[in-house]
XYZ file of C-alpha atoms in Angstrom:
318
model
C -117.946 -162.525 -158.783
C -118.961 -158.893 -157.804
C -122.385 -157.460 -157.013
C -124.734 -155.947 -159.631
C -123.638 -152.482 -158.483
C -119.984 -153.401 -158.953
C -120.699 -154.796 -162.403
C -122.802 -151.667 -163.336
C -119.873 -149.336 -162.144
C -117.258 -151.312 -164.269
C -119.522 -151.034 -167.194
C -119.781 -147.267 -166.989
C -116.016 -146.669 -166.217
C -113.962 -149.551 -166.930
C -110.762 -147.946 -167.080
C -111.278 -146.394 -163.590
C -112.582 -149.782 -162.395
C -109.316 -151.327 -163.392
C -107.179 -148.577 -161.828
C -109.057 -147.851 -158.509
C -109.282 -150.217 -155.680
C -112.962 -149.453 -155.266
C -115.458 -147.835 -157.468
C -118.857 -146.489 -156.432
C -121.119 -145.254 -159.585
C -124.610 -143.865 -159.378
C -126.713 -142.276 -162.189
C -127.421 -139.215 -159.991
C -126.654 -137.780 -156.681
C -126.707 -134.554 -154.859
C -123.042 -134.542 -154.355
C -120.403 -137.274 -154.813
C -118.407 -135.618 -152.074
C -121.492 -136.057 -149.753
C -121.891 -139.625 -151.097
C -118.445 -140.540 -150.415
C -118.438 -139.056 -146.833
C -121.586 -140.933 -146.017
C -120.080 -144.197 -147.048
C -116.763 -143.604 -145.407
C -118.418 -142.700 -142.207
C -120.804 -145.690 -142.151
C -118.196 -148.053 -143.075
C -119.365 -149.165 -146.589
C -116.502 -147.540 -148.376
C -113.313 -148.940 -146.886
C -109.984 -147.069 -147.744
C -107.983 -148.497 -145.044
C -106.597 -151.217 -146.823
C -107.825 -154.837 -145.848
C -106.826 -157.261 -148.523
C -106.194 -154.592 -151.192
C -103.510 -153.065 -148.881
C -101.882 -156.332 -147.820
C -103.297 -156.252 -144.524
C -101.571 -153.066 -143.497
C -103.329 -150.389 -141.522
C -103.939 -147.255 -143.291
C -104.524 -146.337 -146.849
C -101.455 -144.270 -147.712
C -97.865 -145.282 -146.649
C -94.454 -144.950 -148.515
C -92.177 -147.494 -149.642
C -93.726 -150.550 -151.605
C -96.966 -150.850 -149.677
C -100.031 -150.314 -151.965
C -101.923 -147.053 -151.652
C -105.655 -147.471 -151.777
C -107.621 -145.031 -153.873
C -111.367 -145.253 -154.062
C -113.631 -143.458 -156.513
C -117.168 -142.032 -156.231
C -118.778 -140.946 -159.592
C -122.132 -139.937 -160.955
C -123.635 -139.105 -164.352
C -125.583 -136.200 -162.847
C -124.726 -134.038 -159.682
C -127.504 -131.981 -158.555
C -126.165 -130.102 -155.464
C -122.411 -130.224 -156.037
C -120.401 -128.042 -153.648
C -117.140 -126.048 -153.829
C -115.108 -124.004 -151.507
C -117.223 -121.574 -149.324
C -120.330 -123.613 -150.046
C -120.511 -122.431 -153.762
C -122.996 -124.765 -155.551
C -123.441 -126.083 -159.008
C -124.969 -128.641 -161.238
C -123.788 -131.092 -163.843
C -125.378 -132.809 -167.021
C -124.556 -136.367 -168.268
C -121.914 -136.305 -170.761
C -121.075 -132.773 -170.412
C -119.398 -132.674 -167.185
C -117.041 -135.002 -164.980
C -118.253 -135.311 -161.220
C -115.643 -137.699 -159.707
C -114.636 -137.954 -156.050
C -111.477 -139.720 -154.912
C -110.934 -141.119 -151.437
C -107.697 -141.909 -149.680
C -106.753 -142.833 -146.214
C -103.947 -140.946 -144.654
C -102.290 -140.879 -141.217
C -103.673 -138.247 -139.130
C -100.155 -136.855 -138.336
C -99.920 -135.902 -141.875
C -103.410 -134.765 -142.442
C -103.203 -132.504 -139.367
C -99.759 -131.053 -139.772
C -100.043 -127.545 -140.943
C -96.449 -127.462 -142.023
C -97.195 -130.000 -144.814
C -100.953 -130.703 -145.137
C -101.565 -127.737 -147.582
C -99.669 -129.989 -150.086
C -102.562 -132.606 -150.061
C -104.611 -130.213 -151.985
C -101.911 -129.368 -154.296
C -101.182 -133.090 -155.065
C -105.033 -133.391 -155.910
C -104.710 -130.707 -158.332
C -101.439 -131.958 -159.953
C -102.927 -135.431 -160.215
C -105.860 -134.127 -162.100
C -103.522 -132.340 -164.387
C -101.851 -135.574 -164.910
C -105.082 -137.152 -165.715
C -106.039 -134.739 -168.197
C -102.693 -134.716 -169.724
C -102.765 -138.595 -170.058
C -106.241 -138.604 -171.406
C -105.520 -135.936 -174.116
C -102.289 -137.862 -175.162
C -104.129 -141.229 -175.255
C -106.782 -139.663 -177.461
C -104.284 -138.067 -179.791
C -106.046 -134.866 -179.196
C -104.438 -131.477 -180.265
C -105.257 -127.882 -179.725
C -108.040 -126.296 -181.692
C -109.443 -122.907 -182.037
C -113.066 -121.949 -181.620
C -114.208 -123.204 -184.815
C -112.702 -126.721 -184.291
C -109.779 -126.263 -186.725
C -106.290 -127.604 -185.615
C -103.882 -125.194 -184.272
C -101.037 -127.529 -184.461
C -100.187 -127.595 -180.800
C -99.674 -131.043 -179.249
C -101.721 -131.951 -176.307
C -100.396 -131.846 -172.902
C -99.215 -129.121 -170.455
C -99.781 -126.073 -172.676
C -102.349 -123.881 -171.130
C -103.295 -126.337 -168.247
C -102.612 -124.584 -164.907
C -103.557 -124.556 -161.244
C -105.149 -121.475 -159.743
C -104.390 -121.586 -155.995
C -105.753 -123.190 -154.093
C -108.350 -125.454 -155.877
C -109.152 -124.555 -159.436
C -108.126 -125.995 -162.797
C -107.539 -123.374 -165.277
C -107.021 -123.765 -169.008
C -105.969 -120.751 -171.235
C -106.938 -118.399 -168.198
C -110.332 -119.775 -167.924
C -111.816 -122.076 -165.250
C -111.859 -125.853 -166.480
C -112.861 -127.072 -163.029
C -112.455 -127.126 -159.325
C -111.444 -129.333 -156.456
C -112.984 -129.465 -152.917
C -110.991 -131.388 -150.394
C -112.685 -132.564 -147.142
C -111.310 -134.683 -144.109
C -113.531 -137.339 -142.866
C -112.830 -139.470 -139.524
C -112.387 -143.264 -140.093
C -114.750 -145.314 -138.115
C -112.815 -147.267 -135.405
C -109.421 -145.890 -136.516
C -108.052 -142.834 -134.739
C -104.692 -142.873 -136.234
C -105.951 -142.330 -139.845
C -108.332 -140.330 -141.590
C -110.014 -140.256 -145.143
C -109.374 -137.413 -147.346
C -112.223 -136.791 -149.994
C -111.329 -134.985 -153.093
C -114.077 -133.925 -155.208
C -113.116 -133.013 -158.793
C -115.578 -131.388 -161.077
C -114.479 -130.629 -164.729
C -116.158 -129.201 -167.715
C -115.458 -131.610 -170.685
C -118.323 -130.968 -173.307
C -120.434 -128.039 -172.056
C -121.642 -125.932 -174.711
C -120.150 -122.495 -174.853
C -123.418 -120.749 -174.408
C -124.198 -122.756 -171.413
C -121.033 -122.159 -169.432
C -121.981 -120.994 -165.855
C -119.725 -117.836 -165.975
C -117.841 -115.753 -168.470
C -114.506 -116.948 -167.080
C -115.366 -120.627 -167.453
C -114.631 -122.835 -170.300
C -114.783 -126.473 -171.386
C -112.219 -128.891 -172.635
C -113.774 -129.580 -176.058
C -113.386 -125.845 -176.849
C -109.648 -126.228 -176.675
C -108.817 -129.940 -177.618
C -109.966 -132.263 -180.361
C -110.691 -134.865 -181.424
C -112.271 -136.050 -178.127
C -114.156 -139.103 -177.389
C -117.811 -138.972 -175.842
C -117.986 -137.210 -172.398
C -118.402 -140.517 -170.537
C -115.420 -142.117 -172.146
C -113.304 -138.976 -171.657
C -114.390 -138.917 -167.944
C -113.268 -142.599 -167.508
C -110.011 -141.823 -169.144
C -109.302 -138.755 -166.999
C -110.437 -140.452 -163.827
C -108.271 -143.580 -164.381
C -105.181 -141.468 -165.086
C -105.962 -139.263 -161.883
C -106.113 -142.515 -159.777
C -102.729 -143.620 -161.042
C -101.303 -140.213 -160.325
C -102.784 -139.846 -156.890
C -101.503 -143.324 -155.871
C -98.081 -142.506 -157.008
C -97.888 -138.995 -155.718
C -99.527 -139.720 -152.220
C -97.134 -142.674 -151.788
C -94.118 -140.545 -152.381
C -95.530 -137.761 -150.062
C -96.176 -140.169 -147.196
C -92.709 -141.626 -147.394
C -91.261 -138.350 -146.526
C -93.560 -135.271 -146.484
C -91.124 -132.585 -145.763
C -88.718 -133.789 -148.524
C -91.699 -134.353 -151.115
C -93.003 -130.717 -150.231
C -89.827 -129.248 -151.697
C -90.330 -130.923 -155.012
C -93.949 -130.215 -155.079
C -93.440 -126.497 -154.386
C -91.396 -126.286 -157.508
C -93.756 -128.274 -159.647
C -96.816 -126.386 -158.343
C -95.015 -123.104 -159.073
C -94.233 -124.232 -162.649
C -98.003 -124.878 -163.387
C -99.409 -121.961 -161.251
C -101.844 -119.561 -162.903
C -101.636 -117.528 -159.724
C -98.198 -116.590 -159.038
C -96.920 -113.232 -160.454
C -100.546 -112.253 -160.996
C -102.651 -109.562 -159.109
C -105.180 -111.426 -156.804
C -107.816 -110.734 -154.190
C -108.490 -113.089 -151.483
C -111.910 -113.292 -149.856
C -112.051 -114.718 -146.309
C -114.889 -116.294 -144.322
C -115.036 -113.280 -141.863
C -116.118 -111.205 -144.868
C -112.740 -109.389 -145.129
C -110.451 -109.384 -148.347
C -107.007 -108.732 -149.446
C -105.716 -107.479 -152.588
C -102.316 -107.556 -153.973
C -99.705 -109.212 -156.158
C -99.136 -112.926 -155.640
C -95.208 -112.982 -155.047
C -94.600 -116.436 -153.452
C -95.760 -119.964 -153.106
C -94.508 -120.853 -149.589
C -92.965 -124.061 -147.846
C -96.270 -124.924 -146.258
C -98.279 -124.505 -149.586
C -99.692 -121.089 -148.561
C -99.133 -118.291 -150.808
C -97.917 -114.602 -150.332
C -99.890 -111.416 -151.355
C -98.109 -108.256 -151.359
C -100.406 -105.386 -151.045
C -100.342 -101.765 -152.569
C -98.375 -100.519 -149.433
C -95.688 -103.098 -149.947
C -96.606 -105.435 -146.875
C -96.362 -109.135 -147.467
C -99.211 -111.301 -146.176
C -99.324 -115.067 -146.017
C -102.795 -116.488 -147.105
C -103.332 -120.066 -146.073
C -107.232 -120.379 -146.829
C -109.773 -118.406 -148.744
C -111.314 -117.900 -151.944
C -108.708 -116.180 -154.183
C -109.545 -114.627 -157.436
C -106.996 -113.737 -160.079
C -107.698 -110.048 -161.246
C -107.641 -108.956 -164.842
C -104.333 -107.535 -165.895
């Protein structure tokens, strides 16, 4: 019959409740990623399968086995975190703060030749979720005054900025933070927590930076923010399940297709960028390649090419 918390979650996000294997919903939390990590660590959020996975061990497998996807969401996030400990807050109805949790084999999660594609899969699945929601709503491109521009909803303008941002028409729509969490009592698998923050209906005068944007400034008509969040999250769950199952079945083969798809929707490739590293150093150059391990290559002004596997990468003005 379900608990009161489960009924409340299903009422808040009915499409997501139907799509996900487990849904945790709270009105307010510091960070949905932190809440997800805590629940995975204490065993109250199970992504290892159980009955939902047909009794198989581990949350992600190839073939016909079911890929478990859990969701943690909040109306308001007061201490959200991004890469390099950037922080931000969200308001109900204006932003989507949703974390997706999956269990993956440790031999995939720790294999540096392929594990970078897990972050790209999260980005592509988020684009899938946005694309599906826009199509489902019948939304079309709009100008700044809300008048229709005639472009259909979908891929136009929605891109990935390596490694973890969602861009729309050259501005930041949202970001993704991926974290690895050990699974209690299971040394063969780990949980990956993908926190996705999106600006859905943030007024233009309250956008956090001049480079930020909000979905309602580009598409309409759109439903209320809570409904839009639910539609995007449900579509993202379905896309994550499909993409992760294909990846787990043959990571190296899947990486080739992911490389081509990510490159086609990349905001970073071909542009001049600067990478800031945790040691305080930086590297500036043209982004000339997306590599087989999901890293990028920057060519500096001396013509020397450098592989960048992690860091805060900003695209510079043309």
